[in-house]
XYZ file of C-alpha atoms in Angstrom:
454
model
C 181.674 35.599 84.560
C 180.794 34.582 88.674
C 179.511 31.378 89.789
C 181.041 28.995 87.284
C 184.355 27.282 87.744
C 185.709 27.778 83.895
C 188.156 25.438 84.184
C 185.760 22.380 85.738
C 183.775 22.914 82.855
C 185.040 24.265 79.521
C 186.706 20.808 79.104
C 189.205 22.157 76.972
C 191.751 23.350 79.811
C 194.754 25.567 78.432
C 195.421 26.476 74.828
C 198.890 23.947 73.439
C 201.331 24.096 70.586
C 203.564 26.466 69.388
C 205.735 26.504 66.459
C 209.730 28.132 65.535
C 210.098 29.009 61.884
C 213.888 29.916 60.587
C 214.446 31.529 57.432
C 211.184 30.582 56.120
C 211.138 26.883 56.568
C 209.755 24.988 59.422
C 211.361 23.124 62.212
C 210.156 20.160 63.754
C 207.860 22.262 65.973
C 205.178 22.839 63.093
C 203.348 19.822 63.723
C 202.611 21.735 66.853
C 201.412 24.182 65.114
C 198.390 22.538 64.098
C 197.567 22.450 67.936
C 197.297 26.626 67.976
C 193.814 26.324 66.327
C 191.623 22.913 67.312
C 190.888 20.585 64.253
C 187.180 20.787 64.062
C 184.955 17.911 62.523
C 181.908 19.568 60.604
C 183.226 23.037 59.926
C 182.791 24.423 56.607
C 186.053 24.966 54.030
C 186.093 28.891 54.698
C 186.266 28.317 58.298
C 188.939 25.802 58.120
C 190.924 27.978 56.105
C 190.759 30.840 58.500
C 192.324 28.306 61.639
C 194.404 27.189 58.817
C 196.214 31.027 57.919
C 196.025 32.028 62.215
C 197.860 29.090 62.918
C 200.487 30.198 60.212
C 200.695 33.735 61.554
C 201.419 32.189 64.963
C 204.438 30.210 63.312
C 205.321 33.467 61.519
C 204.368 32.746 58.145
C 203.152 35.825 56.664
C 200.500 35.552 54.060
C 199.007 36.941 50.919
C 198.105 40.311 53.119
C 201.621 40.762 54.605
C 202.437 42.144 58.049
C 200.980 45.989 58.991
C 203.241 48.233 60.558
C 203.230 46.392 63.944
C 205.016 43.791 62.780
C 201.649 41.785 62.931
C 200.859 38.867 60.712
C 197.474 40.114 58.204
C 194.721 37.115 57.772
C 191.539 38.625 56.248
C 188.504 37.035 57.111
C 186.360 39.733 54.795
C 186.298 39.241 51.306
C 183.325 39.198 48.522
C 180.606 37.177 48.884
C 182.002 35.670 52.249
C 179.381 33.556 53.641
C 179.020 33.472 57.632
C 181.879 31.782 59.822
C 179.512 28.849 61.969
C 181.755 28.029 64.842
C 181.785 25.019 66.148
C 184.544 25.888 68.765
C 186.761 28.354 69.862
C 188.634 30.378 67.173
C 192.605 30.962 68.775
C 194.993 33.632 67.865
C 198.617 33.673 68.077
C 201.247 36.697 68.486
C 201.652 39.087 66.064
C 199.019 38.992 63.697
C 196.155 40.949 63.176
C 192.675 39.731 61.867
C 191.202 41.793 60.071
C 187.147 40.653 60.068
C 185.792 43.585 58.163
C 183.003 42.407 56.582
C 182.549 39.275 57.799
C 180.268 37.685 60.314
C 180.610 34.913 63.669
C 178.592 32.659 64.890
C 178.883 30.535 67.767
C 177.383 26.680 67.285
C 179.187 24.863 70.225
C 178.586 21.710 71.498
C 176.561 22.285 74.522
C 174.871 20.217 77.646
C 172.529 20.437 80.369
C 173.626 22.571 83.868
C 171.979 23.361 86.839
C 172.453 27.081 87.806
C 170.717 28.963 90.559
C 168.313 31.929 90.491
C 169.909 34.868 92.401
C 167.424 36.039 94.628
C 169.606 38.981 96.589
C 169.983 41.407 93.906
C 167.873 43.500 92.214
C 166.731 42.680 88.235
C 164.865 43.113 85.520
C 161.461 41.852 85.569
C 161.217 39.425 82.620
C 162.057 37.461 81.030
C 160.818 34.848 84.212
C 162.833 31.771 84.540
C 160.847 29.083 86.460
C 162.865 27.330 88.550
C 162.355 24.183 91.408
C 161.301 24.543 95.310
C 165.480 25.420 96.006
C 165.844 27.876 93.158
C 167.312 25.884 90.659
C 166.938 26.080 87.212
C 168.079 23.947 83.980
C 170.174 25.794 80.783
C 172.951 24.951 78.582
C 176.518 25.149 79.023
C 179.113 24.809 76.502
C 181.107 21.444 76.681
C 184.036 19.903 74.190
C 185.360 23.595 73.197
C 188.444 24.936 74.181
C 186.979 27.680 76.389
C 183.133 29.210 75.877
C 183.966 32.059 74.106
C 183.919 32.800 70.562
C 187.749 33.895 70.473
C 190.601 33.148 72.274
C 194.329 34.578 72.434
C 197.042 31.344 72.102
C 198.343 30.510 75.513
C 201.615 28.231 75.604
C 200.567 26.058 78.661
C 198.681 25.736 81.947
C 202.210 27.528 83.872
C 202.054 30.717 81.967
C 202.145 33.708 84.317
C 201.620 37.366 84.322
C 201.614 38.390 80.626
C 203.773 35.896 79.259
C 201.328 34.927 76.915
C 202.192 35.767 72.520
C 200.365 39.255 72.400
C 200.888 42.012 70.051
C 197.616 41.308 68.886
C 195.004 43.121 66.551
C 190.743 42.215 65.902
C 189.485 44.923 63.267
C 185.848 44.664 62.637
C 183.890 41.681 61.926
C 180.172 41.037 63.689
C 179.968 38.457 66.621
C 177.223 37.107 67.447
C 177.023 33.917 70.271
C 173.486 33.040 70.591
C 171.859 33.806 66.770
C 172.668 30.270 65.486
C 170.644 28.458 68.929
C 167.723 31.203 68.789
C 166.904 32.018 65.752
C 163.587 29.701 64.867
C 162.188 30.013 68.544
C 159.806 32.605 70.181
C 158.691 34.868 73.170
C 160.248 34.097 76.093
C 162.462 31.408 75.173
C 164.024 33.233 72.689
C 164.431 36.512 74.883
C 166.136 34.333 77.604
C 167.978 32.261 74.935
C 167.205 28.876 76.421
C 168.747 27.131 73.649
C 172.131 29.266 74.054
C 175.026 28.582 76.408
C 176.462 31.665 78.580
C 179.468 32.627 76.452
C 181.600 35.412 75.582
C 182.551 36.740 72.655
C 186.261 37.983 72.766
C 189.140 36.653 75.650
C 192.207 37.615 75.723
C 194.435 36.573 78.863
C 197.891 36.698 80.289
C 198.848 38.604 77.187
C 199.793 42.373 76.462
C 199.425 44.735 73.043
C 195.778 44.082 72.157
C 194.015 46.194 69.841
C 190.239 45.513 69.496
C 188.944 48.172 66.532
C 185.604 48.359 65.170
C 183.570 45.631 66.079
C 180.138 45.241 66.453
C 179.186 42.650 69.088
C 175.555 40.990 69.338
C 173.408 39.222 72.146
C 175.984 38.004 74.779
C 174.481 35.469 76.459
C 175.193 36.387 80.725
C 179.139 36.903 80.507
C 180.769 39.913 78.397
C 181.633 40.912 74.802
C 185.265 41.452 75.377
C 187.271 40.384 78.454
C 190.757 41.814 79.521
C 192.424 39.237 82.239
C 195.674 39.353 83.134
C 196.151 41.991 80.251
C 199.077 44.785 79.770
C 198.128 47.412 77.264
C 195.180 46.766 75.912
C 192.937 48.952 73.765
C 189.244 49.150 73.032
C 187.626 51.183 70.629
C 185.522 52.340 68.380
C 183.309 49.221 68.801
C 179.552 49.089 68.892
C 178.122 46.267 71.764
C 174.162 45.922 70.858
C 172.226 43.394 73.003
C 173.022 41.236 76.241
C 170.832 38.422 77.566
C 170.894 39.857 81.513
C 172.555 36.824 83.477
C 169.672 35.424 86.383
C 172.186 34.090 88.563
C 174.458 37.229 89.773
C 173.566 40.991 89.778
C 173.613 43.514 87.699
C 177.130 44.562 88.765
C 178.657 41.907 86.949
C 176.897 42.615 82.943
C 180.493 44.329 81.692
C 180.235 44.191 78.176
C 183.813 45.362 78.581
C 185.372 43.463 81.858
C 188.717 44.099 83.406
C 189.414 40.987 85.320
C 192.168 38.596 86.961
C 192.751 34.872 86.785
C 190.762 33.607 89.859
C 189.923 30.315 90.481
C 186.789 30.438 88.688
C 187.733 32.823 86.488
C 190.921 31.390 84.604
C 190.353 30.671 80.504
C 193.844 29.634 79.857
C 197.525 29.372 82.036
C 197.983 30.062 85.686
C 195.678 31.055 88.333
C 198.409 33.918 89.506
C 195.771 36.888 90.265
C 197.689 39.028 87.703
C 195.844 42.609 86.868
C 194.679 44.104 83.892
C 196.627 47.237 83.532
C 197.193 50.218 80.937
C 193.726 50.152 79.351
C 192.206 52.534 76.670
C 187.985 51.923 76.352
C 187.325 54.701 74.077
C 184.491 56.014 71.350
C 182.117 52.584 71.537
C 178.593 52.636 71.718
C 176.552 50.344 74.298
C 172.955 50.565 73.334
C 169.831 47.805 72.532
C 169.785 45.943 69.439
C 167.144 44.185 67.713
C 165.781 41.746 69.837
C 167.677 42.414 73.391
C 167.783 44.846 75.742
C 170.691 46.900 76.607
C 173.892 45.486 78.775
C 174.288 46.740 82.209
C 177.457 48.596 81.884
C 179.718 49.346 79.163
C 183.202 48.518 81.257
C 183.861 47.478 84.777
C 185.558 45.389 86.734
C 183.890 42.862 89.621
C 186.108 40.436 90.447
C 189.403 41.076 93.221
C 192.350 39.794 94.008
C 193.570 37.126 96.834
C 196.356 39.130 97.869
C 197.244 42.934 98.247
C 197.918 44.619 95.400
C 195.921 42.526 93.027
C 194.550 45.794 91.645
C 193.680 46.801 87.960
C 195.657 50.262 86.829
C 196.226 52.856 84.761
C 192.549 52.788 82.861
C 191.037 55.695 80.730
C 187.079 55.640 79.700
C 186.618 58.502 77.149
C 184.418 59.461 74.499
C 181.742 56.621 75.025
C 177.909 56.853 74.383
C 176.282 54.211 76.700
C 172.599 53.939 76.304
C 169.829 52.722 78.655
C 172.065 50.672 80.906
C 170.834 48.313 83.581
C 173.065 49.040 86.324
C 175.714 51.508 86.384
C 176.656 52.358 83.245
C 180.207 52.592 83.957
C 181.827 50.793 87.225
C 185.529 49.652 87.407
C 186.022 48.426 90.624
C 189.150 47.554 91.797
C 190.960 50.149 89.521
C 193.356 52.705 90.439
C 194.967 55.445 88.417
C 191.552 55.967 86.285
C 190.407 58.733 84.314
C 186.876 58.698 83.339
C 186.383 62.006 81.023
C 183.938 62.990 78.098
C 180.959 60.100 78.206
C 177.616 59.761 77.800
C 174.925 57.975 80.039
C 171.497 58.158 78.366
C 168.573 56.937 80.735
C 171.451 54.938 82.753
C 170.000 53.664 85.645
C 173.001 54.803 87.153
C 176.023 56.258 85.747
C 179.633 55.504 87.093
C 180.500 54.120 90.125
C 183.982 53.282 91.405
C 185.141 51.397 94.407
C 187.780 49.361 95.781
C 187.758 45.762 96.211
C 189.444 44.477 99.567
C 191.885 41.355 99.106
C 189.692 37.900 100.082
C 191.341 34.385 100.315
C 188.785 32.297 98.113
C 186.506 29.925 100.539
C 182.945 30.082 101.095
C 183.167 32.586 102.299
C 186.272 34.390 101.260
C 188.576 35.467 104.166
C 189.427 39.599 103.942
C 193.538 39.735 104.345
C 194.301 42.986 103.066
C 193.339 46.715 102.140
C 192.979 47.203 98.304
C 193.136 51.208 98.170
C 192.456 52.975 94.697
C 194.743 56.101 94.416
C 193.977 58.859 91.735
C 190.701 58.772 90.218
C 189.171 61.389 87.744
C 185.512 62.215 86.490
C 185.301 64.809 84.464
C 182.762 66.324 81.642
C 180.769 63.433 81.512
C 177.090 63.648 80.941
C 174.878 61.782 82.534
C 171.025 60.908 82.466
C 169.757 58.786 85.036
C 166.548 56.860 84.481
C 164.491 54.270 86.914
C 165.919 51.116 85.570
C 162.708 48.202 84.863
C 163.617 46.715 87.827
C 162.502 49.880 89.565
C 165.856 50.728 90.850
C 167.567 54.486 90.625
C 171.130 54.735 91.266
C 173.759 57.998 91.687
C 175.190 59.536 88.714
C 178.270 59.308 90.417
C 178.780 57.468 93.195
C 182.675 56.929 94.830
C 182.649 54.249 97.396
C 185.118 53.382 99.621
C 185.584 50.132 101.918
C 185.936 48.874 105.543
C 186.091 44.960 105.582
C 187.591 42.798 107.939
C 189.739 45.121 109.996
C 190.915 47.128 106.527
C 189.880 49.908 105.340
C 190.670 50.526 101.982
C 190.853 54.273 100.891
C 190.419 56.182 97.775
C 192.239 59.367 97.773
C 193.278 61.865 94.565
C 189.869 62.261 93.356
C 188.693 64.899 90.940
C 184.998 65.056 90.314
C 184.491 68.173 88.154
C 182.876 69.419 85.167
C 180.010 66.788 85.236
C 176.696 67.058 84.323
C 173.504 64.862 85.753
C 170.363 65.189 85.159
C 167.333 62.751 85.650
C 166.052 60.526 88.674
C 168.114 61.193 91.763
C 168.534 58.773 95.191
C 166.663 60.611 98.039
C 167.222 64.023 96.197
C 171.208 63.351 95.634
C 172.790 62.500 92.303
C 176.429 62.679 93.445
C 177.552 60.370 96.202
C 180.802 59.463 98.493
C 182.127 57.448 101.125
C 183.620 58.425 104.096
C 187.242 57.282 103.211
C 187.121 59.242 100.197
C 189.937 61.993 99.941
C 189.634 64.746 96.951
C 192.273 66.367 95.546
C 193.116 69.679 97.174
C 191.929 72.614 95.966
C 189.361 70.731 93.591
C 186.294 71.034 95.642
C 183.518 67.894 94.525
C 180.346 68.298 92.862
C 177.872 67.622 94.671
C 173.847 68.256 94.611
């Protein structure tokens, strides 16, 4: 997410309560429990039951579904005849349990208000759907208010103070379909519908200062502007298998920032839950999901990426492999972690990508309007190989490289990437000024792997 403060308006602030069960029977702490999930006014039985057997897998009460071979806590949300699950505010998870949505379906239905955003007139973008907007820009749409955090799930964070990845993780989603926007959008029309007036910017799946996530098989639909899944402040993390159909292209930032997968670190404006402490997502696995239109939305544009850095040096996201994805007719580039080092980007398909993967390093910035520079951010060890890519003029008329390695002089520091492989690639398609491959001058292959190049 850019341009929004999360914590001036989610008006939930961090994530309370946790609970110590001995031997089976609770302690005093239970009644904190309670706190793990909110108590919702309105929701329907099934729903309440679900907060009801998450917050007793956070207290380590195991259920009728037992623990897998994790050690994590089973609550199934997928049974016969299970009718949808109508949010009406966040859904939190605790440690060591694993929900297992197979079969089942989310909808958000948050309590939502008026907000005054700003059409972003710098970068390049689709042509419709055509917000109209005042003499300065501005333009009126929802925002989600009285919810923990705007997003459809949420990992259990102890307290506003919790650092790094301090947070209960060892953490499992299998399946389930999400879907943010369907409940606001479904009886309207044209071009309120295809900018989801009625819908507030959300996203479907946070986790953050946590480690051990496993996200398997979902199927994510319509993100309104932000992502499907965000890693901040995450160790170990996987991704896969997942199918992300439909995303509601944001107005008010560019392309560069429609991850449906986003790496990203507590910022100021970008903290859901505990400290603001810059912390990196590191040890990442994005592997065999599928990024492609759905019904009634266009494509995202980018599977994974990253677009947010840190304040200080070192604030850098690590150790991420991108394999064995299928990303179809992407806005932007389809695949563009910034700010990663140690990354390894082998085996994927870009269909009719109006660009394909770009990587670049992000140099430190104080926050401020504008941000200060105060140190070099340089990526070390970066590989691209076998992917396939097809680039395609985007609807906003834009072509971008197939692969394009950037590097970065800001503020007196240059910031370097060096250890690159870029082998066994093929691009085909629309090129920029006849070249499909594309570097910057601080960029430093690996020796005796010469680049491809066009």
């Amino acid at each position: 997410m850019a341009g929004i403060n999360r914590r001036s308006v989610l008006g939930g602030g961090a994530v309370v309560g946790v609970a110590v069960v001995s031997g089976g029977v609770y302690t005093a702490a239970r009644a904190a429990v309670a706190g793990v999930n909110p108590s919702v006014s309105g929701e329907a039985a099934h729903v309440r039951t679900l907060r009801k057997a998450l917050d007793d897998a956070a207290a380590g009460i195991a259920g009728p579904d037992g623990v897998d071979s994790a050690g994590r806590i089973i609550v199934k949300a997928g049974y016969t005849g299970v009718p949808t699950y109508t949010l009406l505010n966040t859904l939190v998870i605790g440690g060591n349990t694993l929900l297992d949505a197979t079969g089942a379906r989310f909808v958000a239905k948050f309590g939502t208000a008026s907000q005054e955003y700003k059409l972003d007139g710098t970068n390049d973008h689709s042509p419709t759907p055509v917000y109209q907007v005042d003499g300065q820009g501005l333009f009126t749409a929802p925002i989600v208010v009285g919810a923990k955090a705007a997003t459809m799930l949420l990992n259990h964070v102890p307290a506003a103070t919790t650092k790094g990845y301090a947070a209960p993780g060892n953490i499992k989603i299998r399946g389930g379909e999400w879907d943010p926007i369907s409940a606001y959008v479904w009886q309207d029309t044209g071009a309120a519908r295809a900018r989801a007036d009625k819908a507030p910017p959300m996203n479907a799946l946070t986790f953050i200062h946590t480690q051990d996530i496993e996200i398997e098989g979902v199927t994510v639909y319509n993100v309104k502007w932000w992502h499907a899944v965000e890693l901040n402040a995450v160790r170990r993390a996987v991704v896969q298998d997942s199918f992300f159909k439909g995303w509601v292209e944001n107005p008010t930032a560019g392309l560069w920032q429609g991850e449906a997968v986003q790496l990203d670190l507590p910022s100021a404006s970008s903290t859901w839950a505990g400290a603001v402490d810059g912390t990196p997502t590191v040890d990442v696995r994005v592997v065999r999901n599928h990024v492609a239109a759905s019904g009634s939305q266009p494509s995202w544009a980018k599977l994974i990426g990253s677009h947010t850095g840190g304040a200080k040096a070192g604030q850098v996201h690590a150790r991420v492999l991108i394999e064995g994805n299928v990303v179809d007719d992407a806005k932007w580039d389809a695949i563009g972690p910034m700010n990663t080092t140690a990354l390894v980007i082998r085996g994927n398909t870009v269909n009719r990508g109006c660009g394909g993967i770009y990587v670049s390093p992000m140099t430190a910035k104080t926050p401020g309007r504008p941000p200060v520079p105060v140190a070099a951010n340089p990526l070390n060890g970066v590989e691209i190989t076998g992917n396939t890519v097809t680039v395609a003029r985007s609807a906003a008329g834009v072509t971008r490289h197939a692969v394009r390695i950037n590097s970065v002089s800001e503020g007196g520091f240059d910031s370097k990437v060096t250890d690159v492989v870029v082998t066994g690639n093929t691009a085909t398609g629309d090129s920029v000024n006849g070249k499909r491959y594309s570097y910057g001058p601080l960029v430093e292959f690996r020796a005796g792997v010469p680049p491809q190049n066009d």
